[in-house]
Amino acid sequence: MSINKKMFDLGNKRSVIRELFEFGKKRSAEIGAENVYDFSLGNPSVEPPKEINDTIKELINGDNTVLVHGYTSAQGDLSVRKAISDFINKNHGLNLTPDNIYMTCGAAASLTISLKAILNAGEECIVFAPFFTEYKVFIENAGGVLVKSMPRESDLQIDVEDFASKITEKTRAVIINSPNNPSGVVYTEETIKAIAYVLQEKSKQFGNTIYLISDEPYRELVYGNVKVPYLINYYKDTIVCYSYSKALSLPGERIGYIAVSPNAEDSKNLYLAICGAGRSLGYVCAPALFQKVVAKNVDKTCDISVYKENRDILLENLTNFGYTCVKPDGAFYLFIKTLEPNALEFCEKAKKYNILIVPCDDFGVEGYARISYCVSKERVVKSLPAFKALAEEYK
Ligand code: PLP
C-alpha cells in the first residue's frame, strides 16, 4: 500500500460508538425508532438558546455579509477573541487578552492543536481513566505517547498517588476532563489542588514545564450546586480547550477556542506555538459566522434542566433495579458497572432489549458501560422496563 498505514487503520476501523449508531439505524427501520433505546451518542438533544438563531438571522440579513462570511485572522477575529477573554476575566478574576485566545473548530481541534504545540516525538502525555477515546488518536498524531493514570474506584476521582507515579522526565502534558466523559464526575477542588501541587513539584524535580490541558466542553453542564474549578487559577501552566458543542448545542457547527494562561512560564511563546500548530494542521480561521455568533452569546447556555431530569430518573430507577454507578454531577452520561465482567458482552446482551449503550474498554477501564442521556425524556421513561428486564437476566 502506498498510503499511510496508520491513517488507513484509523479510517477503516469504526469506533464502537459508530458501530452502535449504525446498528440503531438498522434496528429502527425494523421495529420503529420509538422502540429503540439509543443511548450511544453524546449529541445534545436540547434546542440551542433562541438568541443563537436570532443572531444568525441578524448576521445574515445585515449589510456587508461578505465580511460576515470572509476570512478572519488565522487565530480568530479580534473582537471575538476580546469578547471571550473579557468573559473569562469577569467570571474567573483573570487578566487574559485577545492574544491569549485562539479560535478553533471545537474541542477536538483545540486538543490536537495544543498537543501538537507542546509535544516532541516520544514525549508523554498523561490522561486520567476513564477518558475520551480520541485522546489516544490525538496524542499519537502529535508524535506523543499516552500514559494512563487509573482512578480511585470508590468515586472515580483522580488517584493522586498513581498520577504522581506516572510522571517521568518525558512528561510534557496532562489532559484533564471535568465534567468527565464518560463518567459524569466533576473533579473536586481538593483533587485539583492536589494535582496542581504534584505538577509544580515534578516540574521542579525534572526541570521541565509540564502543561495542564483542561478539556472542558461540558463546563456549564453541572447539576445542583457543584463548582467546576477554573484550572488557570490553580496551575499557571494551563491551556483551556473549550467548545460550544455541548453548552450551546452547536456540535455540528464546529466552534470553540483555546485559552492560554497569561501566567504560564513562556505564555507568549506557547501562544505562538499554538498559532504554528494551527497553521501546520490547516486549522486557521475557525468558521467565521459562528465566531461572531458565539461572541454575541458568550454568557448563554442551553436549558440543561432536561438533562438533569433524565439523570435523576435514570439514577433512581437503575439503582432500584440493581445497577451501580457513581452519582454523576455533570455532563450527560451515566457510567454504570456492567452486570458481568465483560462489558462488551453485557452491551451485546442489552441490544436484545433494544438498549444501545457503550462498553467502556476503549475509555481505559474494564467492566463499565456509558449511557448518554442527552435524549428525550420519553425515551428515558420508555426504556426503564427494558433496563429492568436486562438486570433480571443476571439475578
Ligand atoms: N472532549 C470530550 C471529553 C468530548 O466528550 C468531546 C465530544 O464529545 C470532545 C472533546 C470533542 O468535542 P467537539 O465536538 O467540540 O470537537
Tab-separated table of C-alpha atoms and ligand atoms in Angstrom:
chain	number	residue	atom	x	y	z
A	1	MET	CA	0.000	0.000	0.000
A	2	SER	CA	1.427	3.394	-0.872
A	3	ILE	CA	-0.795	5.217	1.591
A	4	ASN	CA	-0.182	5.871	5.268
A	5	LYS	CA	-0.995	2.609	7.042
A	6	LYS	CA	-1.750	4.247	10.387
A	7	MET	CA	-4.274	6.633	8.823
A	8	PHE	CA	-5.801	3.790	6.823
A	9	ASP	CA	-6.271	1.778	10.019
A	10	LEU	CA	-7.930	4.723	11.769
A	11	GLY	CA	-10.321	5.299	8.893
A	12	ASN	CA	-11.004	1.636	8.324
A	13	LYS	CA	-11.908	0.705	11.905
A	14	ARG	CA	-15.205	2.160	13.037
A	15	SER	CA	-15.399	3.196	16.693
A	16	VAL	CA	-17.672	1.139	18.969
A	17	ILE	CA	-19.957	4.157	19.226
A	18	ARG	CA	-20.302	4.487	15.452
A	19	GLU	CA	-20.995	0.737	15.181
A	20	LEU	CA	-23.809	1.108	17.694
A	21	PHE	CA	-25.169	4.128	15.883
A	22	GLU	CA	-25.325	2.150	12.626
A	23	PHE	CA	-26.951	-0.796	14.426
A	24	GLY	CA	-29.523	1.641	15.881
A	25	LYS	CA	-30.447	2.895	12.412
A	26	LYS	CA	-30.911	-0.655	11.133
A	27	ARG	CA	-32.995	-1.674	14.151
A	28	SER	CA	-35.140	1.482	13.892
A	29	ALA	CA	-36.017	0.572	10.310
A	30	GLU	CA	-37.128	-2.874	11.545
A	31	ILE	CA	-39.127	-2.032	14.681
A	32	GLY	CA	-39.601	1.755	14.615
A	33	ALA	CA	-37.283	4.381	16.107
A	34	GLU	CA	-39.560	4.824	19.128
A	35	ASN	CA	-38.786	1.233	20.186
A	36	VAL	CA	-35.011	1.573	20.061
A	37	TYR	CA	-33.459	2.962	23.253
A	38	ASP	CA	-30.414	4.522	21.722
A	39	PHE	CA	-28.121	5.979	24.394
A	40	SER	CA	-24.953	5.738	22.328
A	41	LEU	CA	-24.062	9.245	21.162
A	42	GLY	CA	-23.195	12.458	23.013
A	43	ASN	CA	-25.225	14.555	20.590
A	44	PRO	CA	-27.161	17.254	22.525
A	45	SER	CA	-30.947	16.890	22.399
A	46	VAL	CA	-31.858	20.333	23.770
A	47	GLU	CA	-32.510	23.275	21.414
A	48	PRO	CA	-29.799	25.940	21.297
A	49	PRO	CA	-30.851	29.150	23.104
A	50	LYS	CA	-33.240	31.235	20.954
A	51	GLU	CA	-30.660	34.036	20.843
A	52	ILE	CA	-28.341	31.840	18.780
A	53	ASN	CA	-30.758	31.504	15.872
A	54	ASP	CA	-31.746	35.181	16.238
A	55	THR	CA	-28.089	36.224	15.996
A	56	ILE	CA	-27.560	34.049	12.916
A	57	LYS	CA	-30.571	35.678	11.224
A	58	GLU	CA	-29.379	39.162	12.166
A	59	LEU	CA	-25.905	38.495	10.822
A	60	ILE	CA	-27.006	37.014	7.515
A	61	ASN	CA	-29.757	39.550	6.927
A	62	GLY	CA	-27.490	42.534	7.554
A	63	ASP	CA	-25.394	44.505	5.064
A	64	ASN	CA	-21.861	43.526	4.219
A	65	THR	CA	-22.375	39.787	4.593
A	66	VAL	CA	-19.200	39.345	2.570
A	67	LEU	CA	-17.449	40.399	5.777
A	68	VAL	CA	-19.540	38.064	7.910
A	69	HIS	CA	-18.511	35.105	5.773
A	70	GLY	CA	-14.987	36.270	4.950
A	71	TYR	CA	-11.671	35.044	6.347
A	72	THR	CA	-10.852	36.280	9.817
A	73	SER	CA	-7.314	36.432	11.218
A	74	ALA	CA	-5.798	32.954	11.402
A	75	GLN	CA	-6.213	32.926	15.202
A	76	GLY	CA	-9.770	34.323	15.035
A	77	ASP	CA	-11.446	37.713	14.733
A	78	LEU	CA	-10.001	40.238	17.196
A	79	SER	CA	-13.371	41.452	18.516
A	80	VAL	CA	-14.490	37.830	19.012
A	81	ARG	CA	-11.337	36.984	20.956
A	82	LYS	CA	-11.832	40.137	23.033
A	83	ALA	CA	-15.439	39.207	23.884
A	84	ILE	CA	-14.208	35.783	25.046
A	85	SER	CA	-11.198	36.997	27.046
A	86	ASP	CA	-13.398	39.661	28.742
A	87	PHE	CA	-15.934	36.970	29.629
A	88	ILE	CA	-13.279	34.694	31.134
A	89	ASN	CA	-11.746	37.589	33.104
A	90	LYS	CA	-15.121	38.637	34.500
A	91	ASN	CA	-16.062	35.108	35.554
A	92	HIS	CA	-12.745	33.880	36.870
A	93	GLY	CA	-10.950	37.056	38.023
A	94	LEU	CA	-8.166	36.751	35.447
A	95	ASN	CA	-6.329	39.085	33.058
A	96	LEU	CA	-6.371	37.413	29.658
A	97	THR	CA	-6.083	39.466	26.483
A	98	PRO	CA	-7.320	38.563	22.989
A	99	ASP	CA	-3.763	37.338	22.374
A	100	ASN	CA	-4.366	34.505	24.806
A	101	ILE	CA	-7.273	33.184	22.715
A	102	TYR	CA	-7.113	31.027	19.576
A	103	MET	CA	-10.456	30.222	17.883
A	104	THR	CA	-10.896	26.585	16.813
A	105	CYS	CA	-13.288	24.076	15.233
A	106	GLY	CA	-14.418	22.722	18.633
A	107	ALA	CA	-12.658	20.850	21.430
A	108	ALA	CA	-11.236	18.165	19.130
A	109	ALA	CA	-9.329	20.828	17.181
A	110	SER	CA	-8.384	22.652	20.405
A	111	LEU	CA	-6.820	19.432	21.694
A	112	THR	CA	-4.994	18.426	18.514
A	113	ILE	CA	-3.554	21.938	18.167
A	114	SER	CA	-2.488	22.132	21.843
A	115	LEU	CA	-0.834	18.698	21.775
A	116	LYS	CA	0.968	19.478	18.538
A	117	ALA	CA	2.171	22.774	20.045
A	118	ILE	CA	3.656	21.055	23.116
A	119	LEU	CA	4.829	17.543	22.268
A	120	ASN	CA	8.008	16.433	20.545
A	121	ALA	CA	8.362	12.871	19.271
A	122	GLY	CA	8.326	10.301	22.083
A	123	GLU	CA	7.229	12.724	24.820
A	124	GLU	CA	4.498	11.655	27.177
A	125	CYS	CA	1.009	12.927	27.890
A	126	ILE	CA	-0.847	11.606	30.941
A	127	VAL	CA	-4.609	11.062	30.775
A	128	PHE	CA	-6.954	10.089	33.592
A	129	ALA	CA	-9.104	6.999	33.072
A	130	PRO	CA	-11.873	6.851	32.168
A	131	PHE	CA	-11.018	9.147	29.246
A	132	PHE	CA	-12.442	10.297	25.905
A	133	THR	CA	-11.304	7.643	23.422
A	134	GLU	CA	-9.973	10.118	20.868
A	135	TYR	CA	-7.186	11.281	23.226
A	136	LYS	CA	-5.078	8.347	22.073
A	137	VAL	CA	-5.518	9.298	18.423
A	138	PHE	CA	-4.757	12.980	19.087
A	139	ILE	CA	-1.677	12.313	21.259
A	140	GLU	CA	-0.195	9.789	18.851
A	141	ASN	CA	-0.844	12.075	15.904
A	142	ALA	CA	1.281	14.701	17.667
A	143	GLY	CA	4.077	12.108	17.985
A	144	GLY	CA	3.443	11.616	21.709
A	145	VAL	CA	2.849	8.607	23.918
A	146	LEU	CA	-0.315	8.224	26.000
A	147	VAL	CA	0.261	7.293	29.645
A	148	LYS	CA	-2.808	6.250	31.627
A	149	SER	CA	-3.496	7.022	35.281
A	150	MET	CA	-6.202	4.902	36.932
A	151	PRO	CA	-8.886	6.499	39.146
A	152	ARG	CA	-9.934	5.780	42.726
A	153	GLU	CA	-12.536	3.080	42.289
A	154	SER	CA	-14.887	4.326	45.009
A	155	ASP	CA	-15.675	7.725	43.468
A	156	LEU	CA	-13.737	7.800	40.172
A	157	GLN	CA	-11.823	10.887	41.331
A	158	ILE	CA	-8.164	11.105	40.346
A	159	ASP	CA	-5.858	8.845	42.346
A	160	VAL	CA	-3.187	11.428	43.112
A	161	GLU	CA	-0.555	8.880	44.168
A	162	ASP	CA	-0.998	6.878	40.998
A	163	PHE	CA	-0.809	10.112	38.987
A	164	ALA	CA	2.439	11.203	40.681
A	165	SER	CA	3.965	7.795	39.992
A	166	LYS	CA	3.276	8.141	36.249
A	167	ILE	CA	5.234	11.398	35.801
A	168	THR	CA	8.687	10.943	34.248
A	169	GLU	CA	11.327	13.222	32.742
A	170	LYS	CA	9.484	12.699	29.432
A	171	THR	CA	6.118	14.013	30.678
A	172	ARG	CA	5.180	17.248	28.926
A	173	ALA	CA	1.408	17.379	29.211
A	174	VAL	CA	-1.539	16.153	31.258
A	175	ILE	CA	-5.131	16.198	29.980
A	176	ILE	CA	-7.906	16.665	32.494
A	177	ASN	CA	-11.584	16.483	31.526
A	178	SER	CA	-14.177	17.677	34.031
A	179	PRO	CA	-17.148	17.248	33.949
A	180	ASN	CA	-15.973	13.945	32.595
A	181	ASN	CA	-16.924	11.945	29.543
A	182	PRO	CA	-17.779	9.087	30.158
A	183	SER	CA	-18.220	9.125	33.973
A	184	GLY	CA	-20.082	12.430	34.519
A	185	VAL	CA	-17.790	13.001	37.502
A	186	VAL	CA	-16.694	16.562	38.352
A	187	TYR	CA	-13.233	16.642	39.917
A	188	THR	CA	-13.360	18.382	43.290
A	189	GLU	CA	-11.355	21.468	44.200
A	190	GLU	CA	-9.389	19.286	46.618
A	191	THR	CA	-8.412	16.951	43.763
A	192	ILE	CA	-7.418	19.884	41.538
A	193	LYS	CA	-5.260	21.426	44.260
A	194	ALA	CA	-3.510	18.109	44.803
A	195	ILE	CA	-2.868	17.695	41.067
A	196	ALA	CA	-1.507	21.244	40.809
A	197	TYR	CA	0.831	20.629	43.749
A	198	VAL	CA	2.200	17.404	42.238
A	199	LEU	CA	2.730	19.130	38.882
A	200	GLN	CA	4.637	22.023	40.463
A	201	GLU	CA	6.896	19.675	42.402
A	202	LYS	CA	7.552	17.351	39.473
A	203	SER	CA	8.208	20.266	37.078
A	204	LYS	CA	10.852	21.470	39.551
A	205	GLN	CA	12.301	17.990	40.053
A	206	PHE	CA	12.700	17.321	36.310
A	207	GLY	CA	13.454	20.914	35.312
A	208	ASN	CA	10.691	20.871	32.640
A	209	THR	CA	7.400	22.648	32.307
A	210	ILE	CA	4.516	20.180	32.376
A	211	TYR	CA	1.399	21.691	30.780
A	212	LEU	CA	-2.060	21.010	32.098
A	213	ILE	CA	-4.620	20.823	29.278
A	214	SER	CA	-8.152	21.332	30.541
A	215	ASP	CA	-10.590	19.753	28.086
A	216	GLU	CA	-13.869	21.297	29.098
A	217	PRO	CA	-16.719	21.044	26.598
A	218	TYR	CA	-19.075	20.190	29.490
A	219	ARG	CA	-18.101	23.074	31.855
A	220	GLU	CA	-21.637	24.505	32.084
A	221	LEU	CA	-23.379	21.132	32.282
A	222	VAL	CA	-23.460	20.667	36.050
A	223	TYR	CA	-26.418	19.847	38.274
A	224	GLY	CA	-27.008	21.303	41.707
A	225	ASN	CA	-24.501	23.456	43.496
A	226	VAL	CA	-21.430	21.807	42.093
A	227	LYS	CA	-18.499	24.060	41.122
A	228	VAL	CA	-16.063	23.282	38.332
A	229	PRO	CA	-12.721	24.880	39.318
A	230	TYR	CA	-11.159	27.057	36.584
A	231	LEU	CA	-7.752	25.475	36.239
A	232	ILE	CA	-5.767	28.599	35.257
A	233	ASN	CA	-6.475	29.785	38.811
A	234	TYR	CA	-4.832	26.676	40.278
A	235	TYR	CA	-1.902	25.977	37.981
A	236	LYS	CA	-0.144	28.623	35.935
A	237	ASP	CA	0.942	26.426	33.005
A	238	THR	CA	-2.599	25.672	31.911
A	239	ILE	CA	-4.232	25.620	28.490
A	240	VAL	CA	-8.038	25.572	28.373
A	241	CYS	CA	-9.610	23.711	25.443
A	242	TYR	CA	-13.185	24.925	25.266
A	243	SER	CA	-16.036	24.107	22.905
A	244	TYR	CA	-19.561	25.438	22.356
A	245	SER	CA	-20.688	21.990	21.123
A	246	LYS	CA	-22.467	20.915	24.281
A	247	ALA	CA	-23.403	24.018	26.303
A	248	LEU	CA	-24.901	25.812	23.292
A	249	SER	CA	-25.974	22.609	21.472
A	250	LEU	CA	-23.862	23.506	18.418
A	251	PRO	CA	-21.747	20.369	17.839
A	252	GLY	CA	-22.155	20.386	14.076
A	253	GLU	CA	-21.066	23.993	13.724
A	254	ARG	CA	-17.526	23.220	14.916
A	255	ILE	CA	-16.687	26.169	17.103
A	256	GLY	CA	-14.576	26.520	20.250
A	257	TYR	CA	-11.341	28.086	21.419
A	258	ILE	CA	-8.039	27.619	23.196
A	259	ALA	CA	-7.265	29.946	26.119
A	260	VAL	CA	-3.586	30.096	27.072
A	261	SER	CA	-2.862	31.083	30.652
A	262	PRO	CA	-1.312	34.572	30.731
A	263	ASN	CA	0.660	33.383	33.782
A	264	ALA	CA	2.354	30.443	32.023
A	265	GLU	CA	6.148	30.384	32.171
A	266	ASP	CA	6.519	31.279	28.489
A	267	SER	CA	2.957	32.282	27.702
A	268	LYS	CA	3.761	34.344	24.579
A	269	ASN	CA	5.881	31.604	23.011
A	270	LEU	CA	3.327	28.966	23.932
A	271	TYR	CA	0.659	31.028	22.146
A	272	LEU	CA	2.934	31.340	19.107
A	273	ALA	CA	3.456	27.566	19.099
A	274	ILE	CA	-0.331	27.185	19.175
A	275	CYS	CA	-0.615	29.526	16.174
A	276	GLY	CA	2.083	27.442	14.458
A	277	ALA	CA	0.359	24.148	15.248
A	278	GLY	CA	-2.954	25.547	13.966
A	279	ARG	CA	-1.186	26.586	10.799
A	280	SER	CA	0.544	23.249	10.300
A	281	LEU	CA	-2.713	21.339	10.778
A	282	GLY	CA	-4.671	23.665	8.487
A	283	TYR	CA	-6.809	24.815	11.424
A	284	VAL	CA	-6.735	28.537	10.699
A	285	CYS	CA	-9.724	30.871	10.675
A	286	ALA	CA	-12.380	28.873	12.533
A	287	PRO	CA	-15.893	29.153	10.984
A	288	ALA	CA	-16.358	32.909	10.622
A	289	LEU	CA	-20.140	33.138	11.016
A	290	PHE	CA	-20.062	31.070	14.187
A	291	GLN	CA	-17.168	33.027	15.668
A	292	LYS	CA	-19.480	36.054	15.542
A	293	VAL	CA	-22.487	34.107	16.793
A	294	VAL	CA	-20.729	32.863	19.926
A	295	ALA	CA	-19.109	36.250	20.606
A	296	LYS	CA	-22.576	37.788	20.898
A	297	ASN	CA	-23.743	34.967	23.187
A	298	VAL	CA	-20.751	34.292	25.433
A	299	ASP	CA	-22.929	34.191	28.546
A	300	LYS	CA	-25.690	31.893	27.204
A	301	THR	CA	-26.273	28.205	27.912
A	302	CYS	CA	-28.993	25.888	26.622
A	303	ASP	CA	-31.669	24.693	29.047
A	304	ILE	CA	-29.883	21.953	30.970
A	305	SER	CA	-32.861	21.137	33.215
A	306	VAL	CA	-33.871	18.454	30.677
A	307	TYR	CA	-30.583	16.636	31.219
A	308	LYS	CA	-30.904	16.904	34.992
A	309	GLU	CA	-34.370	15.369	34.854
A	310	ASN	CA	-33.096	12.474	32.718
A	311	ARG	CA	-30.186	11.925	35.060
A	312	ASP	CA	-32.446	11.824	38.106
A	313	ILE	CA	-34.921	9.382	36.523
A	314	LEU	CA	-32.185	7.015	35.360
A	315	LEU	CA	-30.171	7.204	38.561
A	316	GLU	CA	-33.116	6.433	40.792
A	317	ASN	CA	-34.614	3.650	38.690
A	318	LEU	CA	-31.441	1.922	37.613
A	319	THR	CA	-30.203	1.860	41.201
A	320	ASN	CA	-33.500	0.257	42.234
A	321	PHE	CA	-33.087	-2.379	39.510
A	322	GLY	CA	-29.650	-3.307	40.936
A	323	TYR	CA	-27.223	-1.320	38.781
A	324	THR	CA	-24.435	0.614	40.482
A	325	CYS	CA	-22.728	3.840	39.480
A	326	VAL	CA	-21.090	6.943	40.934
A	327	LYS	CA	-23.609	9.811	41.019
A	328	PRO	CA	-22.731	11.976	38.029
A	329	ASP	CA	-22.683	15.703	38.842
A	330	GLY	CA	-22.187	16.851	35.274
A	331	ALA	CA	-22.031	16.201	31.517
A	332	PHE	CA	-24.849	13.956	30.255
A	333	TYR	CA	-23.502	10.487	30.936
A	334	LEU	CA	-24.300	7.764	33.445
A	335	PHE	CA	-21.434	5.341	33.909
A	336	ILE	CA	-22.728	2.023	35.191
A	337	LYS	CA	-20.834	-1.049	36.322
A	338	THR	CA	-21.747	-3.804	33.912
A	339	LEU	CA	-23.539	-6.766	35.468
A	340	GLU	CA	-20.892	-9.137	34.145
A	341	PRO	CA	-17.135	-8.501	33.988
A	342	ASN	CA	-17.040	-8.377	30.191
A	343	ALA	CA	-18.542	-5.014	29.192
A	344	LEU	CA	-18.679	-5.920	25.502
A	345	GLU	CA	-20.775	-8.987	26.202
A	346	PHE	CA	-23.017	-7.060	28.587
A	347	CYS	CA	-23.695	-4.363	25.963
A	348	GLU	CA	-24.363	-7.089	23.366
A	349	LYS	CA	-26.962	-8.560	25.733
A	350	ALA	CA	-28.501	-5.088	26.190
A	351	LYS	CA	-29.081	-4.983	22.428
A	352	LYS	CA	-31.532	-7.884	22.799
A	353	TYR	CA	-33.698	-5.434	24.761
A	354	ASN	CA	-33.066	-2.748	22.141
A	355	ILE	CA	-30.895	-0.814	24.588
A	356	LEU	CA	-27.840	0.718	22.934
A	357	ILE	CA	-25.133	1.634	25.442
A	358	VAL	CA	-21.386	1.906	25.012
A	359	PRO	CA	-18.903	-0.592	26.520
A	360	CYS	CA	-16.084	1.447	28.034
A	361	ASP	CA	-12.955	-0.660	27.460
A	362	ASP	CA	-11.756	1.906	24.910
A	363	PHE	CA	-12.175	4.605	27.587
A	364	GLY	CA	-9.403	2.898	29.557
A	365	VAL	CA	-11.421	0.922	32.124
A	366	GLU	CA	-12.956	-2.539	32.150
A	367	GLY	CA	-16.391	-3.528	33.414
A	368	TYR	CA	-18.271	-0.287	32.735
A	369	ALA	CA	-20.800	0.986	30.198
A	370	ARG	CA	-21.804	4.546	29.305
A	371	ILE	CA	-25.397	5.673	28.985
A	372	SER	CA	-25.691	9.007	27.114
A	373	TYR	CA	-28.863	10.577	28.460
A	374	CYS	CA	-28.918	13.566	26.105
A	375	VAL	CA	-32.120	12.147	24.651
A	376	SER	CA	-35.838	12.867	25.091
A	377	LYS	CA	-37.425	12.216	28.481
A	378	GLU	CA	-39.891	9.891	26.688
A	379	ARG	CA	-37.038	7.657	25.566
A	380	VAL	CA	-35.652	7.532	29.097
A	381	VAL	CA	-39.014	6.653	30.651
A	382	LYS	CA	-39.915	4.120	27.959
A	383	SER	CA	-36.554	2.374	28.325
A	384	LEU	CA	-36.949	1.623	32.048
A	385	PRO	CA	-38.765	-1.747	31.715
A	386	ALA	CA	-36.039	-2.856	29.264
A	387	PHE	CA	-33.284	-1.931	31.759
A	388	LYS	CA	-35.228	-3.811	34.434
A	389	ALA	CA	-35.559	-6.931	32.286
A	390	LEU	CA	-31.846	-6.813	31.458
A	391	ALA	CA	-30.958	-6.634	35.157
A	392	GLU	CA	-33.255	-9.558	35.896
A	393	GLU	CA	-31.311	-11.757	33.499
A	394	TYR	CA	-28.446	-11.557	35.999
A	395	LYS	CA	-30.426	-12.411	39.141
B	1	PLP	N1	-13.538	16.147	24.561
B	1	PLP	C1	-14.503	15.424	25.133
B	1	PLP	C2	-14.324	14.947	26.518
B	1	PLP	C3	-15.689	15.131	24.436
B	1	PLP	O1	-16.637	14.400	25.021
B	1	PLP	C4	-15.824	15.606	23.104
B	1	PLP	C5	-17.023	15.285	22.319
B	1	PLP	O2	-17.887	14.525	22.675
B	1	PLP	C6	-14.780	16.360	22.555
B	1	PLP	C7	-13.659	16.610	23.302
B	1	PLP	C8	-14.872	16.892	21.159
B	1	PLP	O3	-15.759	17.974	21.163
B	1	PLP	P1	-16.044	18.861	19.888
B	1	PLP	O4	-17.315	18.382	19.286
B	1	PLP	O5	-16.204	20.253	20.417
B	1	PLP	O6	-14.887	18.750	18.973
